[in-house]
PDB file of C-alpha atoms in Angstrom:
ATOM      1  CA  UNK M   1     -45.707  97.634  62.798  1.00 84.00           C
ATOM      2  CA  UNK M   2     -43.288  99.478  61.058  1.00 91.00           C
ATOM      3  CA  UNK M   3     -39.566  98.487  61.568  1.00 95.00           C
ATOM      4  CA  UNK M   4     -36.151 100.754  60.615  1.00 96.00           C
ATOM      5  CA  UNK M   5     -33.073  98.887  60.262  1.00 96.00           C
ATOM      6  CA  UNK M   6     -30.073 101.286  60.108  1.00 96.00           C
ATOM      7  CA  UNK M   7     -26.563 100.487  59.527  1.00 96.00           C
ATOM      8  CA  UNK M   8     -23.046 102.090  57.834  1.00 97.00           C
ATOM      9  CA  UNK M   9     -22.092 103.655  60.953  1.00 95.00           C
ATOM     10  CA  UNK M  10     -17.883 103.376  62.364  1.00 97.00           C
ATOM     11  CA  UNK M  11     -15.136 105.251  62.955  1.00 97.00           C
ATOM     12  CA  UNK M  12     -12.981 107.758  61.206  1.00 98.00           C
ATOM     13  CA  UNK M  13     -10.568 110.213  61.485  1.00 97.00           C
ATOM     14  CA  UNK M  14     -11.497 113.918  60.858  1.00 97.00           C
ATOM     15  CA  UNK M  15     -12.448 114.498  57.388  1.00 97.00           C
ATOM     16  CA  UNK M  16     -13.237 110.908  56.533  1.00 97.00           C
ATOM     17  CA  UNK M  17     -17.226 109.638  55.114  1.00 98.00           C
ATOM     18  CA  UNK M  18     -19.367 107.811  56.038  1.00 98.00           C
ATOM     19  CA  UNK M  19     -22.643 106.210  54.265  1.00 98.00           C
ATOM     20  CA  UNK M  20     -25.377 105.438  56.803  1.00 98.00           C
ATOM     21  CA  UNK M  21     -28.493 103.528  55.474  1.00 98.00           C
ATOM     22  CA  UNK M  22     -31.983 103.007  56.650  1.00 97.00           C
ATOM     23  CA  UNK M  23     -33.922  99.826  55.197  1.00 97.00           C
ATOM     24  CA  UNK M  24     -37.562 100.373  56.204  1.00 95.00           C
ATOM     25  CA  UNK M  25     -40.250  97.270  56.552  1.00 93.00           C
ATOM     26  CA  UNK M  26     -43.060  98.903  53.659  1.00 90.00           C
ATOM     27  CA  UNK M  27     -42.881 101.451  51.169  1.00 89.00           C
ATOM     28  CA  UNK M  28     -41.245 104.883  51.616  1.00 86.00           C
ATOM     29  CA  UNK M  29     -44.901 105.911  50.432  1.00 87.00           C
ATOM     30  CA  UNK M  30     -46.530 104.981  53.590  1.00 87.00           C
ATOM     31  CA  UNK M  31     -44.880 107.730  55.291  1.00 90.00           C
ATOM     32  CA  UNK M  32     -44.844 111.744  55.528  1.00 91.00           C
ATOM     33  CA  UNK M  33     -41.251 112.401  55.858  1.00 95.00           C
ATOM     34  CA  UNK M  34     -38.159 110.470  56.853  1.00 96.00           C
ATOM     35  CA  UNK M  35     -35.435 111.990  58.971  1.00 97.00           C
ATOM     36  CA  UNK M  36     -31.630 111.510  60.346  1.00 98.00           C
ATOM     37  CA  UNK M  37     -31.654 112.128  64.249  1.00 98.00           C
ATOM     38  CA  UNK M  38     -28.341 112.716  66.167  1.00 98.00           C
ATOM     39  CA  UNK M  39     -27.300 112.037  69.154  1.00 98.00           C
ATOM     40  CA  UNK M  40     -23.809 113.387  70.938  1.00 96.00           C
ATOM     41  CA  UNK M  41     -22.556 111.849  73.994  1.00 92.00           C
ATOM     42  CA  UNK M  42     -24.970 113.627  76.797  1.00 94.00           C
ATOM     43  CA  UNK M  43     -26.872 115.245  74.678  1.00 96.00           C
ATOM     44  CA  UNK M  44     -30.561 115.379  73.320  1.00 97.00           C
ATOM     45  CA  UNK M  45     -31.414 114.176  70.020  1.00 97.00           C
ATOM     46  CA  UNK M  46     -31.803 116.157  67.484  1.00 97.00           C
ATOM     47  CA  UNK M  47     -32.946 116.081  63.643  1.00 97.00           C
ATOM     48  CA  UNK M  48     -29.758 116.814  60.941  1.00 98.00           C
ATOM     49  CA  UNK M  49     -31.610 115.783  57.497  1.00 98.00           C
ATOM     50  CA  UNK M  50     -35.104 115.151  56.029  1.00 98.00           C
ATOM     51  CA  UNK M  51     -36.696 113.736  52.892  1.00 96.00           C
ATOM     52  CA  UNK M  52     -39.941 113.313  51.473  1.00 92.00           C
ATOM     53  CA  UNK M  53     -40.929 110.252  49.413  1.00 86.00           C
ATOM     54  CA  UNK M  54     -40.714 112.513  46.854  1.00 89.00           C
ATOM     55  CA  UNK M  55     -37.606 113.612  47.041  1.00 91.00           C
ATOM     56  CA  UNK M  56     -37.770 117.143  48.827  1.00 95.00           C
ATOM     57  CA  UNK M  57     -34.829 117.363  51.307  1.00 97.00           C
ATOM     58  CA  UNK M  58     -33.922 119.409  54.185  1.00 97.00           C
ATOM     59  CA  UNK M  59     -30.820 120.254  56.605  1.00 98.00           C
ATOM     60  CA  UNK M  60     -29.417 121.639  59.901  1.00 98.00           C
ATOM     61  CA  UNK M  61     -26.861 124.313  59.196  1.00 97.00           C
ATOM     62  CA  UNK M  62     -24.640 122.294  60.921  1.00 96.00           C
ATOM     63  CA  UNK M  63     -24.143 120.000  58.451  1.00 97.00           C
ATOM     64  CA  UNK M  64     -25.161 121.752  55.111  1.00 97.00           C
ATOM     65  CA  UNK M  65     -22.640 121.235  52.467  1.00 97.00           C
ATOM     66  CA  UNK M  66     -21.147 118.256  53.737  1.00 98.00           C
ATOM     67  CA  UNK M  67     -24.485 115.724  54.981  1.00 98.00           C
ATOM     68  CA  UNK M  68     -26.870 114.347  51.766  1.00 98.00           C
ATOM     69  CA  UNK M  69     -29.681 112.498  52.229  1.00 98.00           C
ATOM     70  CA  UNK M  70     -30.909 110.024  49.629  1.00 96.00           C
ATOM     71  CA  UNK M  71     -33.810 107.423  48.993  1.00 95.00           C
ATOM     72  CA  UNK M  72     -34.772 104.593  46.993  1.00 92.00           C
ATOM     73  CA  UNK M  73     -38.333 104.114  46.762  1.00 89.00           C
ATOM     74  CA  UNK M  74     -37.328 100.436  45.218  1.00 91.00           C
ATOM     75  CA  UNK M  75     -35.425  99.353  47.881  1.00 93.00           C
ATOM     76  CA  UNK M  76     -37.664 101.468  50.401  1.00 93.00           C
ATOM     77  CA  UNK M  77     -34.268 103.058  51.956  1.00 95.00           C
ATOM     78  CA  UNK M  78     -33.289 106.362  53.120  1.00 97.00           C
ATOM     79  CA  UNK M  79     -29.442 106.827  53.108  1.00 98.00           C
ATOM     80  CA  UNK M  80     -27.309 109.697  54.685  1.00 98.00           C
ATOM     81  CA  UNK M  81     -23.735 110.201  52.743  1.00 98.00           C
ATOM     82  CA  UNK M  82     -21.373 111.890  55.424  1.00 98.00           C
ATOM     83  CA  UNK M  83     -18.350 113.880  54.267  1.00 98.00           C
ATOM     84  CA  UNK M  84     -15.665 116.337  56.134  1.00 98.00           C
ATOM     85  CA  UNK M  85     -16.796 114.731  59.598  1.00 98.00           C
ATOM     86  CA  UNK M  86     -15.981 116.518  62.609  1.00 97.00           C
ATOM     87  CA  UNK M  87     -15.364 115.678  65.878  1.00 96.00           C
ATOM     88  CA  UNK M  88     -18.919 117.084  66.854  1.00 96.00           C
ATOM     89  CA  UNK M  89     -20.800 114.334  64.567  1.00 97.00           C
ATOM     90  CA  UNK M  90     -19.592 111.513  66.671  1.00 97.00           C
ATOM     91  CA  UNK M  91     -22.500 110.046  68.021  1.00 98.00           C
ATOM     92  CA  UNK M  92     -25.548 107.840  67.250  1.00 98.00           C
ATOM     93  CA  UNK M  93     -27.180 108.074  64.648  1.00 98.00           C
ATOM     94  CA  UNK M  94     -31.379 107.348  64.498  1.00 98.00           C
ATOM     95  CA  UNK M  95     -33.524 106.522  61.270  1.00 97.00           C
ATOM     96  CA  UNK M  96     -37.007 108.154  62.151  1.00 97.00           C
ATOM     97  CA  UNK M  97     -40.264 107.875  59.782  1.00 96.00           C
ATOM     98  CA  UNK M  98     -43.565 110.331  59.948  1.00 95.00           C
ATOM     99  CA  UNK M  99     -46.963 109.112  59.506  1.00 92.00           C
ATOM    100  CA  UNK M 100     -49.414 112.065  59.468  1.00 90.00           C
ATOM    101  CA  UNK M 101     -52.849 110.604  59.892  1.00 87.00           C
ATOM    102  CA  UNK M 102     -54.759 112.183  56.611  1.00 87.00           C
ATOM    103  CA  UNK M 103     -57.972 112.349  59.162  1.00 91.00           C
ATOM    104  CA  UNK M 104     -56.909 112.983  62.702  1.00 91.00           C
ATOM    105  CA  UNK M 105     -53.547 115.074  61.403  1.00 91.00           C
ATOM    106  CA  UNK M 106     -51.867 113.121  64.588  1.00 92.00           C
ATOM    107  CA  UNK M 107     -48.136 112.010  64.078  1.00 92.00           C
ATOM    108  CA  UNK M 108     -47.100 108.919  64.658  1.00 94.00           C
ATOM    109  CA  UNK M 109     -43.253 108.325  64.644  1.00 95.00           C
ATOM    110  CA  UNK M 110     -41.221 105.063  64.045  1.00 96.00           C
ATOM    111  CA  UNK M 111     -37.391 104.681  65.133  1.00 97.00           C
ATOM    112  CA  UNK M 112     -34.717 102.832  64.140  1.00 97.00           C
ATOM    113  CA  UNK M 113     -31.985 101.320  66.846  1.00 96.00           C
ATOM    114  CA  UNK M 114     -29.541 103.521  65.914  1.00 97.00           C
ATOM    115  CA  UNK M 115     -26.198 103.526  64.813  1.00 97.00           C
ATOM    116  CA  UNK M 116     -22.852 104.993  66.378  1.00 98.00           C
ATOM    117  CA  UNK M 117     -20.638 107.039  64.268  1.00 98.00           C
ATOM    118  CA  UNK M 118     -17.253 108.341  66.080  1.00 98.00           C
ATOM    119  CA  UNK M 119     -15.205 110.884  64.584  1.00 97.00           C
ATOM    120  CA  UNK M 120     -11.735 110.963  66.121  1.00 92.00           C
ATOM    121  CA  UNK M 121      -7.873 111.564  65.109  1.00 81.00           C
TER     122      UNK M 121
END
């Protein structure tokens, strides 16, 4: 069983940060890839920033330039520093982890609860 616990999300006025973590129950080893997911108000979820345990990154244009994704492999945490937020980030926010079975090649994916972030003058 593999448990996500995400947190750092609030509210801020345009141009503020925000520091969103994801605390995961075993070692960021055990997966393929972690990911940030968001979610707008009505709309479908979609994937903003990915990491590999070994540090390989990746981003939506969207948010390229302001979004960084981070992990500790001690602390077994993915983190997503926020900067120049719009009012099209508000949303929630999902911690997802891969796990690419080495034999089968299926995907198994783990979520986290979410968190909301709102981005409002």
């Amino acid at each position: 069983q593999v448990q996500l616990v995400e947190s750092g999300g609030g509210s801020v006025q345009p141009g503020g940060s925000l520091r969103l973590s994801c605390v995961a129950s075993r070692s960021l080893f055990s997966f393929s890839l972690m990911s940030w997911y968001h979610q707008a108000p009505g709309k479908q979820r979609e994937a903003v920033a990915s990491i590999t345990p070994f540090g390989a990154s990746n981003y939506t244009d969207s948010v390229k330039g302001r979004f960084v994704i981070s992990r500790s492999t001690a602390e077994d945490a993915v983190y997503l520093q926020m900067r120049d937020l719009k009012p099209e980030d508000t949303g929630t926010y999902y911690c997802e982890a891969t796990i690419i079975n080495s034999f089968s090649h299926r995907e198994f994916h783990h979520w986290g609860q979410g968190t909301q972030v709102t981005v409002q003058g």
